[in-house]
PDB file of C-alpha atoms and ligand atoms in Angstrom:
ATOM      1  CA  UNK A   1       0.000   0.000   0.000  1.00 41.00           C
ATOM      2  CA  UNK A   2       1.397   3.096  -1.284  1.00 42.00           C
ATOM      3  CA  UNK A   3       0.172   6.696  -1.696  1.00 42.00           C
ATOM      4  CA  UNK A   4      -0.429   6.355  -4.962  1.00 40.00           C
ATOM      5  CA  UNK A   5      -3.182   4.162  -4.205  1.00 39.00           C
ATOM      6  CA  UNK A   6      -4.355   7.242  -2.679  1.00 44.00           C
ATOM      7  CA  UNK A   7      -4.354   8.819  -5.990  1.00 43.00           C
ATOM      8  CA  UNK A   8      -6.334   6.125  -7.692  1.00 42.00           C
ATOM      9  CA  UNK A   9      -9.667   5.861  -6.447  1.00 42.00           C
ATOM     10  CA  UNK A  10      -9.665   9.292  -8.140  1.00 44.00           C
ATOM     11  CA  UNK A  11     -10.900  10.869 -12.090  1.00 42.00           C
ATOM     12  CA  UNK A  12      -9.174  13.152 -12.930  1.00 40.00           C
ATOM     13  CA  UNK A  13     -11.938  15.515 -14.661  1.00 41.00           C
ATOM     14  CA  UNK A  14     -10.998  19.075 -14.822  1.00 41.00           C
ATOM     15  CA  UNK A  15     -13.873  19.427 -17.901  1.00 44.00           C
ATOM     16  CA  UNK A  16     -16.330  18.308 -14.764  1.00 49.00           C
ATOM     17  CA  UNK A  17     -18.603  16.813 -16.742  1.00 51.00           C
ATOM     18  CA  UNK A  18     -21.351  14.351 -14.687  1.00 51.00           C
ATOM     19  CA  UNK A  19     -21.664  10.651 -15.843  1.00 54.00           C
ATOM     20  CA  UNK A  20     -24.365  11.349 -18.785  1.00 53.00           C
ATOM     21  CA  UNK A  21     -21.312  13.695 -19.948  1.00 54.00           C
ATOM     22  CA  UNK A  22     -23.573  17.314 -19.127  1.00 53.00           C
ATOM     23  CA  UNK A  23     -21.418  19.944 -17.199  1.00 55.00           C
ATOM     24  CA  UNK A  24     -21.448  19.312 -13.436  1.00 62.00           C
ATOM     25  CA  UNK A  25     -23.577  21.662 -11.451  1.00 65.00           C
ATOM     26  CA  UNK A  26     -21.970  23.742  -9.351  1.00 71.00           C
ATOM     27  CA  UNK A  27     -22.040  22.590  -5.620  1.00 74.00           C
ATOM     28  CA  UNK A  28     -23.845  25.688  -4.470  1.00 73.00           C
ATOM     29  CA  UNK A  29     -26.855  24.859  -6.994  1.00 75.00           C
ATOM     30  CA  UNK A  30     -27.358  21.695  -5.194  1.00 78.00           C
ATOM     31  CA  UNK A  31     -27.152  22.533  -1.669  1.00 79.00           C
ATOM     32  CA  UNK A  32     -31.179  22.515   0.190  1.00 76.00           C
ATOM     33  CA  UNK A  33     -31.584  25.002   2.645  1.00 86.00           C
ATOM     34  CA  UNK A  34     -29.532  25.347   5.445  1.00 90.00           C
ATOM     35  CA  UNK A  35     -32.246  25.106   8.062  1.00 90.00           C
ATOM     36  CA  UNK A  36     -32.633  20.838   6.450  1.00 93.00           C
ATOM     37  CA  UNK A  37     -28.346  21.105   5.846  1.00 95.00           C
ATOM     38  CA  UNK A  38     -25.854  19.037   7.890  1.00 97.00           C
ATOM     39  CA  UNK A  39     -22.530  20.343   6.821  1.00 97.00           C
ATOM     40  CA  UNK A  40     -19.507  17.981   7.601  1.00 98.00           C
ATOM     41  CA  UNK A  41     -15.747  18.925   6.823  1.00 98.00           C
ATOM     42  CA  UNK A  42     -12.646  17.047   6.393  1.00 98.00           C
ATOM     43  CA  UNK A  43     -10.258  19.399   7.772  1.00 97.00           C
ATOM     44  CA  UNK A  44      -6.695  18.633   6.035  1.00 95.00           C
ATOM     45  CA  UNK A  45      -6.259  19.200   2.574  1.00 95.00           C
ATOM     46  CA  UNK A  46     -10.445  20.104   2.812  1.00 97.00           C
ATOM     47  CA  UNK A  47     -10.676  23.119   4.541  1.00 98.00           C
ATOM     48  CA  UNK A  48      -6.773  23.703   4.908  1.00 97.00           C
ATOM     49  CA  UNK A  49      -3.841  23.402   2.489  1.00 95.00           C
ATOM     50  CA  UNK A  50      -1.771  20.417   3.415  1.00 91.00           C
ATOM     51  CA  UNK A  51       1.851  21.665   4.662  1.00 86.00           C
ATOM     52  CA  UNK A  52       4.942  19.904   4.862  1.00 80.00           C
ATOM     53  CA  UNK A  53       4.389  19.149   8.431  1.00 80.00           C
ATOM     54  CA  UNK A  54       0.566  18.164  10.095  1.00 80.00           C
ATOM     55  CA  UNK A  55       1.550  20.911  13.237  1.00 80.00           C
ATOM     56  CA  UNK A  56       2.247  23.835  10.360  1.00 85.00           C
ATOM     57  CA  UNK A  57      -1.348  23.754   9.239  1.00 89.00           C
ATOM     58  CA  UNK A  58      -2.518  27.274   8.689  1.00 89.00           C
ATOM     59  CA  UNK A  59      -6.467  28.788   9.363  1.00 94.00           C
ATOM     60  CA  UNK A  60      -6.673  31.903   7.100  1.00 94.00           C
ATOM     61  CA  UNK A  61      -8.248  34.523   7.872  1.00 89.00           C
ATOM     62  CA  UNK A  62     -12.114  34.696   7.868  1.00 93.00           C
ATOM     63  CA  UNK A  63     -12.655  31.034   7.882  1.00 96.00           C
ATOM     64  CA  UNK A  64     -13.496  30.545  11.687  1.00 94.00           C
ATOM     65  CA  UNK A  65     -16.093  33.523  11.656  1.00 95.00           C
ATOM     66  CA  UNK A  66     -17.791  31.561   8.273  1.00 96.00           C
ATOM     67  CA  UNK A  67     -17.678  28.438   9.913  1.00 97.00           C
ATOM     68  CA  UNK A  68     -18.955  29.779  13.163  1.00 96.00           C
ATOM     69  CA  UNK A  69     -21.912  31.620  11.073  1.00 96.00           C
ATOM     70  CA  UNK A  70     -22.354  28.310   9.111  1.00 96.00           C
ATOM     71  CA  UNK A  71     -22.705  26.926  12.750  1.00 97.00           C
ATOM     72  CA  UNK A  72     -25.608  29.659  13.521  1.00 95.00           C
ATOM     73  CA  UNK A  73     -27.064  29.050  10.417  1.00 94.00           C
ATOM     74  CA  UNK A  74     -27.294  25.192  10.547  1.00 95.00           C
ATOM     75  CA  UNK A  75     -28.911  25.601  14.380  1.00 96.00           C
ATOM     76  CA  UNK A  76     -24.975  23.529  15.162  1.00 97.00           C
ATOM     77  CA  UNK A  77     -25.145  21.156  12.598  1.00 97.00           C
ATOM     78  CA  UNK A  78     -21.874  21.567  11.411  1.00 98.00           C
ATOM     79  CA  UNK A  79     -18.999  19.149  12.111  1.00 98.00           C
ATOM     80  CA  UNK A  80     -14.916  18.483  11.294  1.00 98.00           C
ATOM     81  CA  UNK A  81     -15.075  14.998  10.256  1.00 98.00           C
ATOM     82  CA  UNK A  82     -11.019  14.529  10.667  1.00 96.00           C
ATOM     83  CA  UNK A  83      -8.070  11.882  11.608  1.00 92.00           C
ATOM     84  CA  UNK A  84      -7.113  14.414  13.875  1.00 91.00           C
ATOM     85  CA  UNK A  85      -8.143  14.090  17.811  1.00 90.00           C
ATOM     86  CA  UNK A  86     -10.283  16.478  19.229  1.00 92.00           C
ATOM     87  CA  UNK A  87      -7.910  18.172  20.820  1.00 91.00           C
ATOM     88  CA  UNK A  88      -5.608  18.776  18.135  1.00 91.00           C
ATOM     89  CA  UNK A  89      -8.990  20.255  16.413  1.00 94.00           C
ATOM     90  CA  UNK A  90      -9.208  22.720  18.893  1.00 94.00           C
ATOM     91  CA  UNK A  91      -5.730  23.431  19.074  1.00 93.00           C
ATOM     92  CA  UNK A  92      -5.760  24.325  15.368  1.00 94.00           C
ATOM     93  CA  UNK A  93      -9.212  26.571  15.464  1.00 95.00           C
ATOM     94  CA  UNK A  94      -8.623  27.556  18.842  1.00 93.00           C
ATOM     95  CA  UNK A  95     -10.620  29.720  20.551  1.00 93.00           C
ATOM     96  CA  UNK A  96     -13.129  28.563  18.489  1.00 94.00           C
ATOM     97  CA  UNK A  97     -14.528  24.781  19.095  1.00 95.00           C
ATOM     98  CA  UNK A  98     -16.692  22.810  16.332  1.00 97.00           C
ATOM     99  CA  UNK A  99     -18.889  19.647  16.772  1.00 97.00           C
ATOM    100  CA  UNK A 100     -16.556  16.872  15.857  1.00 97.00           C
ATOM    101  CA  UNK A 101     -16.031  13.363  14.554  1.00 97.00           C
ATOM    102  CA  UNK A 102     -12.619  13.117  15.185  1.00 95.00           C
ATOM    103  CA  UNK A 103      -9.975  10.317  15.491  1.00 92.00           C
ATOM    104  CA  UNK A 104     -11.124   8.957  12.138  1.00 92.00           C
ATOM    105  CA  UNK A 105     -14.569   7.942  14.097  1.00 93.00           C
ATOM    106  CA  UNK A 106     -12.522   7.006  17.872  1.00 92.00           C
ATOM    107  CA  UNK A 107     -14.068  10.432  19.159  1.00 92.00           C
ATOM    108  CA  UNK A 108     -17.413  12.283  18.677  1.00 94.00           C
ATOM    109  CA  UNK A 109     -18.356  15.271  20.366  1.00 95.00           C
ATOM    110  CA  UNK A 110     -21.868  17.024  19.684  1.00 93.00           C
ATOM    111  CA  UNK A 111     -21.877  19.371  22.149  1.00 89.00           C
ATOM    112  CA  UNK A 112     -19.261  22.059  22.405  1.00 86.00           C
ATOM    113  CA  UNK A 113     -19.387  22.248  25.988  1.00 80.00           C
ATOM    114  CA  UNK A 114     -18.135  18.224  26.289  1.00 73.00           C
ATOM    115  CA  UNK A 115     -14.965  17.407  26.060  1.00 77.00           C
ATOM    116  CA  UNK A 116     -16.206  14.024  24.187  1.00 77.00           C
ATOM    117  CA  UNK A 117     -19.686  12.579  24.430  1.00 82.00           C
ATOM    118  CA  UNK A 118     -18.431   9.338  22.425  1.00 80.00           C
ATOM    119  CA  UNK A 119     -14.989   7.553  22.760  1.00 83.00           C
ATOM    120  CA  UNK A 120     -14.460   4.325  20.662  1.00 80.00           C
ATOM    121  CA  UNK A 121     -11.177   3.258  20.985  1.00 78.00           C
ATOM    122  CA  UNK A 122      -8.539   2.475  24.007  1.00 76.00           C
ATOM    123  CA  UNK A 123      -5.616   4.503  22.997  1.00 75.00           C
ATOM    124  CA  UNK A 124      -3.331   2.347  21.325  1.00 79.00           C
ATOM    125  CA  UNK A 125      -1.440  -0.065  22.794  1.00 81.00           C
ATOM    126  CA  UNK A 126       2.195   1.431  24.631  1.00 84.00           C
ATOM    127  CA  UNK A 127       4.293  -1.676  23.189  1.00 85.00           C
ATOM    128  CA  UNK A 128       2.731  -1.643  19.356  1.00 85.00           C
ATOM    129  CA  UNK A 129       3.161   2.453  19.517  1.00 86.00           C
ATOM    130  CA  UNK A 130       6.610   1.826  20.627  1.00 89.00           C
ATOM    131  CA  UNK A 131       7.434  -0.289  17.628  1.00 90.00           C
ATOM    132  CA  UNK A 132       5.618   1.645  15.115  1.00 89.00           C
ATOM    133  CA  UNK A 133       7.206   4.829  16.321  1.00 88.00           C
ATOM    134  CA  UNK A 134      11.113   2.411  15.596  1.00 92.00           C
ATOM    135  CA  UNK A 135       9.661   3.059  11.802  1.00 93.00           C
ATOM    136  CA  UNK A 136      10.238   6.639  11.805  1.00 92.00           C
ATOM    137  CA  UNK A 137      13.929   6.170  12.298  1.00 92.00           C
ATOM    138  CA  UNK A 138      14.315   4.408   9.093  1.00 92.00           C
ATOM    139  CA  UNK A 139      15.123   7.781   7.316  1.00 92.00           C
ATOM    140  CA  UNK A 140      15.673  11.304   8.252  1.00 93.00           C
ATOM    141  CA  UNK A 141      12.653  13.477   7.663  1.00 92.00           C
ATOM    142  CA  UNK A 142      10.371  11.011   8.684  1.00 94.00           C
ATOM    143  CA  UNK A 143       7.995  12.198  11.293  1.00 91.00           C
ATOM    144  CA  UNK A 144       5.690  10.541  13.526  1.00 90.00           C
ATOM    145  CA  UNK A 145       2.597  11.715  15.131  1.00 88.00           C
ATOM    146  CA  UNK A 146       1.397  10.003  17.804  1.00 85.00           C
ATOM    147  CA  UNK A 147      -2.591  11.286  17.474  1.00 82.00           C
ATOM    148  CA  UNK A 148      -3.858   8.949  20.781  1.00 79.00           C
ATOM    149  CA  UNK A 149      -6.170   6.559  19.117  1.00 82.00           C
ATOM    150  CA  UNK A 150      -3.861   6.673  15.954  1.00 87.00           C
ATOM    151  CA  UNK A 151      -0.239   6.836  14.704  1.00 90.00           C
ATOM    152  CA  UNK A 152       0.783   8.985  11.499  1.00 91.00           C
ATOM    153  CA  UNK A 153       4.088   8.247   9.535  1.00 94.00           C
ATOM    154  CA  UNK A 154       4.410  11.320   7.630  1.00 93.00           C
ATOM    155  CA  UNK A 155       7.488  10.999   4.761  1.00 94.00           C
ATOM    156  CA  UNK A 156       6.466  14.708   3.194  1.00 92.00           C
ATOM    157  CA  UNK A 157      10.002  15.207   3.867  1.00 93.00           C
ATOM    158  CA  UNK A 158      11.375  11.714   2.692  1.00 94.00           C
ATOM    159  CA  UNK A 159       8.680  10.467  -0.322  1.00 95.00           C
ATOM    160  CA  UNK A 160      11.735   8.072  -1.165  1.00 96.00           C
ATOM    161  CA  UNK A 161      11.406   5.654   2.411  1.00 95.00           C
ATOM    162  CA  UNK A 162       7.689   5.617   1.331  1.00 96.00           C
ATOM    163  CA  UNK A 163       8.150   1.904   0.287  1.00 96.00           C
ATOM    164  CA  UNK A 164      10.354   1.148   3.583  1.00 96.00           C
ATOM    165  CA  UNK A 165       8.181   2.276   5.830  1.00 96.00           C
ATOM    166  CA  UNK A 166       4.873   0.045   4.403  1.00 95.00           C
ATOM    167  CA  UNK A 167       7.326  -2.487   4.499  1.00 95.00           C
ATOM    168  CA  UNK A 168       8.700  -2.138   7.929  1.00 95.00           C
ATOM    169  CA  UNK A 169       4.827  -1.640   9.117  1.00 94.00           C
ATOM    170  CA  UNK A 170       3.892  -4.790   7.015  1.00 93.00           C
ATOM    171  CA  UNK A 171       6.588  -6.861   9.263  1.00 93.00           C
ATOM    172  CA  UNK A 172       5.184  -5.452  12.469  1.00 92.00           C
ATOM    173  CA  UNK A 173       1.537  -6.451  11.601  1.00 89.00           C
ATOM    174  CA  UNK A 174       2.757  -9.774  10.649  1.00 90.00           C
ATOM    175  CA  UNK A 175       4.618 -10.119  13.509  1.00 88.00           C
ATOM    176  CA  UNK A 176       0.935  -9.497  15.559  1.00 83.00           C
ATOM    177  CA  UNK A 177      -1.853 -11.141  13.437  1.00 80.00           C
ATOM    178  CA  UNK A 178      -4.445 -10.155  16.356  1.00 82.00           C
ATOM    179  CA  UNK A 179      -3.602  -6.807  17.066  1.00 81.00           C
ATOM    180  CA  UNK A 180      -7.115  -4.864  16.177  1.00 84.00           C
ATOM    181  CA  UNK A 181      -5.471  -3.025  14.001  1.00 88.00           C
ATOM    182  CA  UNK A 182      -5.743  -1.438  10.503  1.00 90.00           C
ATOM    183  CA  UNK A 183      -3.463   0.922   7.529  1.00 91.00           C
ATOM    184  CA  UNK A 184      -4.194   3.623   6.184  1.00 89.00           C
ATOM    185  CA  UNK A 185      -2.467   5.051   3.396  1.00 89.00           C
ATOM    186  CA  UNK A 186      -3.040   8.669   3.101  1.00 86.00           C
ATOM    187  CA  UNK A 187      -1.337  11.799   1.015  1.00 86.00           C
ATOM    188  CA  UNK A 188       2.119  11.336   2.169  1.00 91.00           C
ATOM    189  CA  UNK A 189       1.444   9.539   5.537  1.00 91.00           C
ATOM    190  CA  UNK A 190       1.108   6.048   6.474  1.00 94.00           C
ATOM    191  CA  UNK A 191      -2.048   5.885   9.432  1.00 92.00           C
ATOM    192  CA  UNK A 192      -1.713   2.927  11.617  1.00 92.00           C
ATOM    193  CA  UNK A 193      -5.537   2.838  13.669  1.00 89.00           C
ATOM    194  CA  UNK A 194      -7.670   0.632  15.481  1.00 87.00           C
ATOM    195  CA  UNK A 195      -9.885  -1.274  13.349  1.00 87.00           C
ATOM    196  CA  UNK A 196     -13.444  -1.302  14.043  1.00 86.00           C
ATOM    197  CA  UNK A 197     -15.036   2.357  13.443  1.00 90.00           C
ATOM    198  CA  UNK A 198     -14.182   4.669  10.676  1.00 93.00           C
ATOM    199  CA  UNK A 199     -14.985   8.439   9.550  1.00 96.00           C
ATOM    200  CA  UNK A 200     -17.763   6.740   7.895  1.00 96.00           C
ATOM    201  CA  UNK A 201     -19.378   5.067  11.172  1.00 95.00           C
ATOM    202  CA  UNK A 202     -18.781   8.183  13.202  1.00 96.00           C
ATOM    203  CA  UNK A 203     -20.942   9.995  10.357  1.00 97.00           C
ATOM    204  CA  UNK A 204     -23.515   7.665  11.443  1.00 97.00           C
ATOM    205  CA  UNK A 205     -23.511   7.755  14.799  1.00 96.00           C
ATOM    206  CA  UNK A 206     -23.026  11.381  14.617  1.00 97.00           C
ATOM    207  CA  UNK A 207     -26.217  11.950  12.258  1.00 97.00           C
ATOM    208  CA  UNK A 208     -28.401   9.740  14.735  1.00 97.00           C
ATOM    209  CA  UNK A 209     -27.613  12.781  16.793  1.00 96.00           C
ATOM    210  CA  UNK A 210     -29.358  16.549  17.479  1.00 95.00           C
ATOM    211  CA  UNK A 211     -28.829  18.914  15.651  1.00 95.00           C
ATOM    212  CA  UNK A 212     -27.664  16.587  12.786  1.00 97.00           C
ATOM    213  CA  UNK A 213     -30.528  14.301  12.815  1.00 96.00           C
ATOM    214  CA  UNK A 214     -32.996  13.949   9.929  1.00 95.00           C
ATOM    215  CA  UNK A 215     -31.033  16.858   8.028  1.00 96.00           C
ATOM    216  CA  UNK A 216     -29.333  16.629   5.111  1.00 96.00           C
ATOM    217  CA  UNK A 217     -25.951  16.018   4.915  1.00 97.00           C
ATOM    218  CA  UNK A 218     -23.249  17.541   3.218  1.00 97.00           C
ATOM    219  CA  UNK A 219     -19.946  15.996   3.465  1.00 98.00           C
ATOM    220  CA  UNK A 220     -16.869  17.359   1.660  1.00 98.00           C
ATOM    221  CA  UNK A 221     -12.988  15.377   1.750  1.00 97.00           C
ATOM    222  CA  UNK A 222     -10.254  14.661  -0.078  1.00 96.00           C
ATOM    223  CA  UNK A 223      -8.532  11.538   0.718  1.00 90.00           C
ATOM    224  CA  UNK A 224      -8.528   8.144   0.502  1.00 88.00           C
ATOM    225  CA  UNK A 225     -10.160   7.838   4.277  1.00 89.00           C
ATOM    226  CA  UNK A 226     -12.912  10.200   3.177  1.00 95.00           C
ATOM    227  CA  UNK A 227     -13.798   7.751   0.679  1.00 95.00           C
ATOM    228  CA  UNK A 228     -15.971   5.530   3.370  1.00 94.00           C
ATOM    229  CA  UNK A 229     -18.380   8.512   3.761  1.00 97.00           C
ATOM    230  CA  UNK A 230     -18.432   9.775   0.471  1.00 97.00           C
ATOM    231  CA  UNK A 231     -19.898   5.705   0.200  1.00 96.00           C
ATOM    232  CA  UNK A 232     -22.783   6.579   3.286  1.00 97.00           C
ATOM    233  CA  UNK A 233     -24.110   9.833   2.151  1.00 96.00           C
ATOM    234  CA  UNK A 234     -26.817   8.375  -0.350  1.00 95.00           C
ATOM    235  CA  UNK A 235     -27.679   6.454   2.101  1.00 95.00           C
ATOM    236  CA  UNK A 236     -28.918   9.570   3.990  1.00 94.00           C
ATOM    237  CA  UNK A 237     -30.010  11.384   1.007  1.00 94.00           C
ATOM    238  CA  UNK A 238     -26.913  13.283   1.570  1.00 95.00           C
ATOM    239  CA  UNK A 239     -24.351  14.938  -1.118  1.00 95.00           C
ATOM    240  CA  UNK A 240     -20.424  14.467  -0.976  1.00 96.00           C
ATOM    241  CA  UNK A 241     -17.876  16.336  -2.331  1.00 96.00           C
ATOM    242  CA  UNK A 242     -14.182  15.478  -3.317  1.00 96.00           C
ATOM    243  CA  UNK A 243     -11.551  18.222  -3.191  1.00 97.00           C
ATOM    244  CA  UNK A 244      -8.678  18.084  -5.824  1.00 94.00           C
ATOM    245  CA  UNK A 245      -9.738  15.437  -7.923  1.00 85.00           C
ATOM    246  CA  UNK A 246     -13.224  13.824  -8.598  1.00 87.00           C
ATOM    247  CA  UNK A 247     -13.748  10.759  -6.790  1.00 89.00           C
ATOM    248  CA  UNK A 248     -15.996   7.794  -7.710  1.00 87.00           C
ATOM    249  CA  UNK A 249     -19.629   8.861  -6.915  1.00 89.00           C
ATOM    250  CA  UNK A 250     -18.993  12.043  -5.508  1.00 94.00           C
ATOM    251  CA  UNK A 251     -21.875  14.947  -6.575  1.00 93.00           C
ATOM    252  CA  UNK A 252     -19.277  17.796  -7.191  1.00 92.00           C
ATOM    253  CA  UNK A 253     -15.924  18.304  -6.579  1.00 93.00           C
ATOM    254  CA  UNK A 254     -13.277  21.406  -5.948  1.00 95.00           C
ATOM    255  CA  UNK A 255     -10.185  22.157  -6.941  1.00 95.00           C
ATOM    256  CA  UNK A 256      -8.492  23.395  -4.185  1.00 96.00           C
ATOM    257  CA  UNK A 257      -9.167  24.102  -0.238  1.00 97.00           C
ATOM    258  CA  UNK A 258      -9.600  28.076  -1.175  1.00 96.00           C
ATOM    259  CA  UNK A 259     -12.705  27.086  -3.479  1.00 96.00           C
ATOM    260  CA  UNK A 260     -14.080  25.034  -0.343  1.00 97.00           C
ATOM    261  CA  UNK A 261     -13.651  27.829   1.329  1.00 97.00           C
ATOM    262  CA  UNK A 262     -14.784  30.524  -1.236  1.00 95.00           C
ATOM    263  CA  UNK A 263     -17.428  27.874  -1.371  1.00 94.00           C
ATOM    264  CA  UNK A 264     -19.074  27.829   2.698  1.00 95.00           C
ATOM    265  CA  UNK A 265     -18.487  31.826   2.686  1.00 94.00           C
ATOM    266  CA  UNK A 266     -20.762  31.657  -0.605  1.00 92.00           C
ATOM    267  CA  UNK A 267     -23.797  29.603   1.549  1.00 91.00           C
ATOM    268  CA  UNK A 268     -23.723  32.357   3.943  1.00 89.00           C
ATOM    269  CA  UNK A 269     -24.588  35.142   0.713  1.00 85.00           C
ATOM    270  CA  UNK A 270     -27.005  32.817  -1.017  1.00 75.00           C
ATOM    271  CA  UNK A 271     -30.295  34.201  -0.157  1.00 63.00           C
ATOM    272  CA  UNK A 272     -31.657  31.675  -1.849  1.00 63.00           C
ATOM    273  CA  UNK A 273     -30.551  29.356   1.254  1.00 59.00           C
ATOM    274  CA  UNK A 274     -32.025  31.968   3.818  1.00 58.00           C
TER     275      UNK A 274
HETATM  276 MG1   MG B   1      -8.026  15.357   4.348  1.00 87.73          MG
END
């Protein structure tokens, strides 16, 4: 598993033409009114430009007061949907905090006065961290994040160990064949996670839940972990959009995190969504 794989799932279709070959509609066009809207937001390379290291992530300015009014708007049914722990959310938006599925689906939190109303995972085991972590000494520039219920390789800095390190990871796991555990292969960073919930079941959960319940949801992502909820939302009647490249059975996608963002500032003009 490689990060091209990431890549794969992917069309590239910068004509953005639908499947019956007629020009995609634009994502504001299809988005009900926010009053029956659940919007739900992949974070990095989403709402955020992916930097050479995950702690270097930058919030421009403006974003936090449209996501806050996007809150208002939605009565609080807006959420991050991100591999990144709760706290590291609020770190990043700080002072602001946001309903959450975070922890790729370990956390939820629907309240922003709770720390986490919903915890899935024990945080990964000290011995298997402590191996995993031996990984990121296989080549200078390779970093590891230690995320709780999650551990990122990130080889930004190194793209040429990216083969060593799935290697060195596939040894470990076959070293532990019951060890709950599962890969992810993301832009640049090899995810090592409990198995057993996803971004895709904390959607779920999270929509079973005030103020998302019996709305409509929205979800917008851009990697290959986002992929399990773009799968959900027609399930729920819901649209999903990919960022950077048009994924398999997404509704719409965007180019870049600036047009997301261009994009949620836009809801808040539409009057047509008033
Ligand atoms: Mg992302």
């Amino acid at each position: 598993m490689k990060s091209e794989l990431a890549e794969m799932p992917m069309v590239d279709q910068r004509t953005a033409r639908d499947e019956t070959g007629k020009p995609e509609r634009m994502p504001h066009e299809l988005v009900p009114h926010l009053r029956e809207t659940a919007i739900l937001l992949d974070i990095d390379g989403t709402l955020l430009e992916l930097m050479p290291t995950p702690r270097e992530v930058w919030v421009p300015p403006g974003l936090s007061e449209t996501l806050t009014l996007l809150t208002e708007r939605t009565s609080g049914a807006l959420a991050m949907v991100s591999g990144r722990s709760l706290n590291d959310i609020d770190l990043i938006f700080a002072p602001d905090l946001f309903r959450a599925v975070a922890g790729h689906g370990a956390e939820m939190r629907l309240s922003v006065g709770n720390e986490a109303d919903a915890v899935h995972a024990p945080p990964m085991d000290k011995e298997l961290k402590r191996r995993l972590a031996a990984v990121a000494k296989l080549s200078p520039g390779i970093l590891l994040e230690d995320k709780g219920y999650s551990l990122a390789l990130h080889y930004r800095l190194a793209p040429q160990a990216e083969q060593a390190i799935y290697e060195a990871v596939s040894l470990i796991r076959a070293d532990l064949p019951n060890a709950p555990i599962e890969v992810l292969p993301g832009k640049f960073v090899c995810e090592i996670k409990h198995s057993g919930f996803t971004k895709a079941t904390g959607v779920r959960e999270l929509m079973k839940h005030e103020p998302f319940r019996g709305r409509r949801p929205i979800f917008i992502g851009d990697d290959v972990t986002d992929e399990t909820v773009f799968a959900i939302m027609p399930d729920m009647n819901g649209l999903s959009f990919s960022v950077g490249r048009r994924a398999v059975g997404v509704d719409g996608h965007f180019d870049a995190p600036s047009d997301v963002r261009a994009f949620l500032a836009r809801l808040l003009d539409d009057t047509r969504l008033e």
